[in-house]
Amino acid sequence: MKFAILAAGEGSRLAAEGIKEPKPMVTLQGEPMLDRLIRIFESCGAETIAIITNNLSLQTQKHVLQLQAKGHPVQLVVQTTPSSMHSFHALMPLLGEGRFILTTVDTIFNEDEFHRFIQAFSNADASLDGMMAVTDFIDDERPLWVSTMADLTISGFHDTQASFQASKVGDECRYISGGIYGLDSRCFATLDRCIQEGQQRMRNFQRALVADGFHLTAYPFSKILDVDHVSDITKAEAFLSNTKPLKIIGIQRDASASPNRETADAAIFEAVAKRLEAAGAIVTRLTDEQFLNAFPDDNPTYDPLMDALVTHANGIFTMSRNLQTCVMLDIVERCYHIPCVNSGSGITTCSDRQQIYNRFHQTALRQPPTWFGSLYKERWPNDPVDAYELLDTLPYPIWIKRSLEHSQTPDDIIFASNEAEAHKALDAFVCRKIDEVAFSAHVQGDLIKFYGVAGEGFFEWRYATEAPDKFGLDNTSVTPHHYPFNAKALQEQCETVATCIGVPVYGGDAIIEADGQCTLLDFNDWPSFSSCRVAAAEAIADYVLMISRK
């Protein structure tokens, strides 16, 4: 659907009261009113957003052109007009055929109600010519009263409530116009005629629609405000603080960080997003690139609208493993106090086996004996251990693993029965330019995979033979012994690690030994949850909502 914003007014009353910015650039809670509408319209799937501003609003014109250059679907018309109806007429060529949404730039509403309005208008019968937002909250100097029938069909528009006279049973006048119009291009003929007749006000166009027999319906909002005076800014900010839904950002995992897991990773991300939306939150889905455009320092692709979106979010959930994204997540959390699930530092910790090993050690958790070595010692002269020098000291059999970054291929974890096999494995890592490796002692027992969300009571585990292998390998050949163990104790251990690292959404691998002891092998940030997606999405969404409301 196409959207349009009327922003050509002079804002003379605001200017007379000391406001220096043009009306579209007046900020509410740190966000320009124009940017707020663009953000909301984009979240509704706007194809294009046509904007008209007057000839004198150079600041607004420049801002819209900057947003256009950043890829936002905005179109700019610069024209000084005598009324909002004339501004609408100037935008008409950009609106094309079919339905569209038109608003004034200073229309302040509850975002959740607006989303429901868009959905209702989109799903309405094709015979409907228009759906107009109305409210019974009256705080306007010269409101336009709207009379409706019992089914909310609009019967007329009136300058005063006293001027209304019921024409049919059920006709009443309790609402005023909210400045949000859902219309069909069928109305353009009426608009053209109003211009030719010399009509001067939007309300006269609305009356003409009724006179021409257009089928219009009212859609009630609990409250709609406009901003004409400085005092209205305070009212609008108080209203938004009390009624606005949670704004949550989700950062997707790039396909390069999801080897053989693209579909599963995308599925859990979307399941969480939809669960949040079902709870009333407004979720904006971003890629790494889009998220990073929110930060201006030395950034040629800086996007001020994205900046406002990120810095005014109530919370962020992220599956990203991009290093730069993780750095900026920590800055957002530290400087703007926006909670992130998982934390940037926690995600980077999970990509470094030595850091994970150290955290396990700090929390006194059971783990296999592990050694770390470098394959390119000349690059790091301060590294104490050359990986090849360790080979004749290790207890075989042993696992040799890529130490930095998450596993990308099956060759990132190699089982070596003896020193010769270990030497061959290191040679293979060298050929692939892998710099750091970890050697982990082999532990006998049942291999399990676990999944959890700290603080939500969600914890599930599977034998490795029952869970799909990350790289599609056959993992059913080793029959588990089903050694008994304390799953609750394992959950407590994992939550200790999750809290310590900063990854409340986690997964990993463990060995259940014959005596029931659990040895942790790996700990990962936000796995795919393929075997328990529905329950995991519910727990993750509940956690994100909980921290976003604080």
mmCIF file of C-alpha atoms in Angstrom, residues 91 324 382 419 424:
data_model
loop_
_atom_site.group_PDB
_atom_site.id
_atom_site.type_symbol
_atom_site.label_atom_id
_atom_site.label_comp_id
_atom_site.label_asym_id
_atom_site.label_seq_id
_atom_site.Cartn_x
_atom_site.Cartn_y
_atom_site.Cartn_z
ATOM 1 C CA LEU A 91 0.401 14.446 -4.154
ATOM 2 C CA GLN A 324 31.197 -5.266 14.278
ATOM 3 C CA ASN A 382 54.012 -13.395 22.543
ATOM 4 C CA GLU A 419 50.167 -38.288 17.263
ATOM 5 C CA LYS A 424 47.988 -34.565 9.824
#
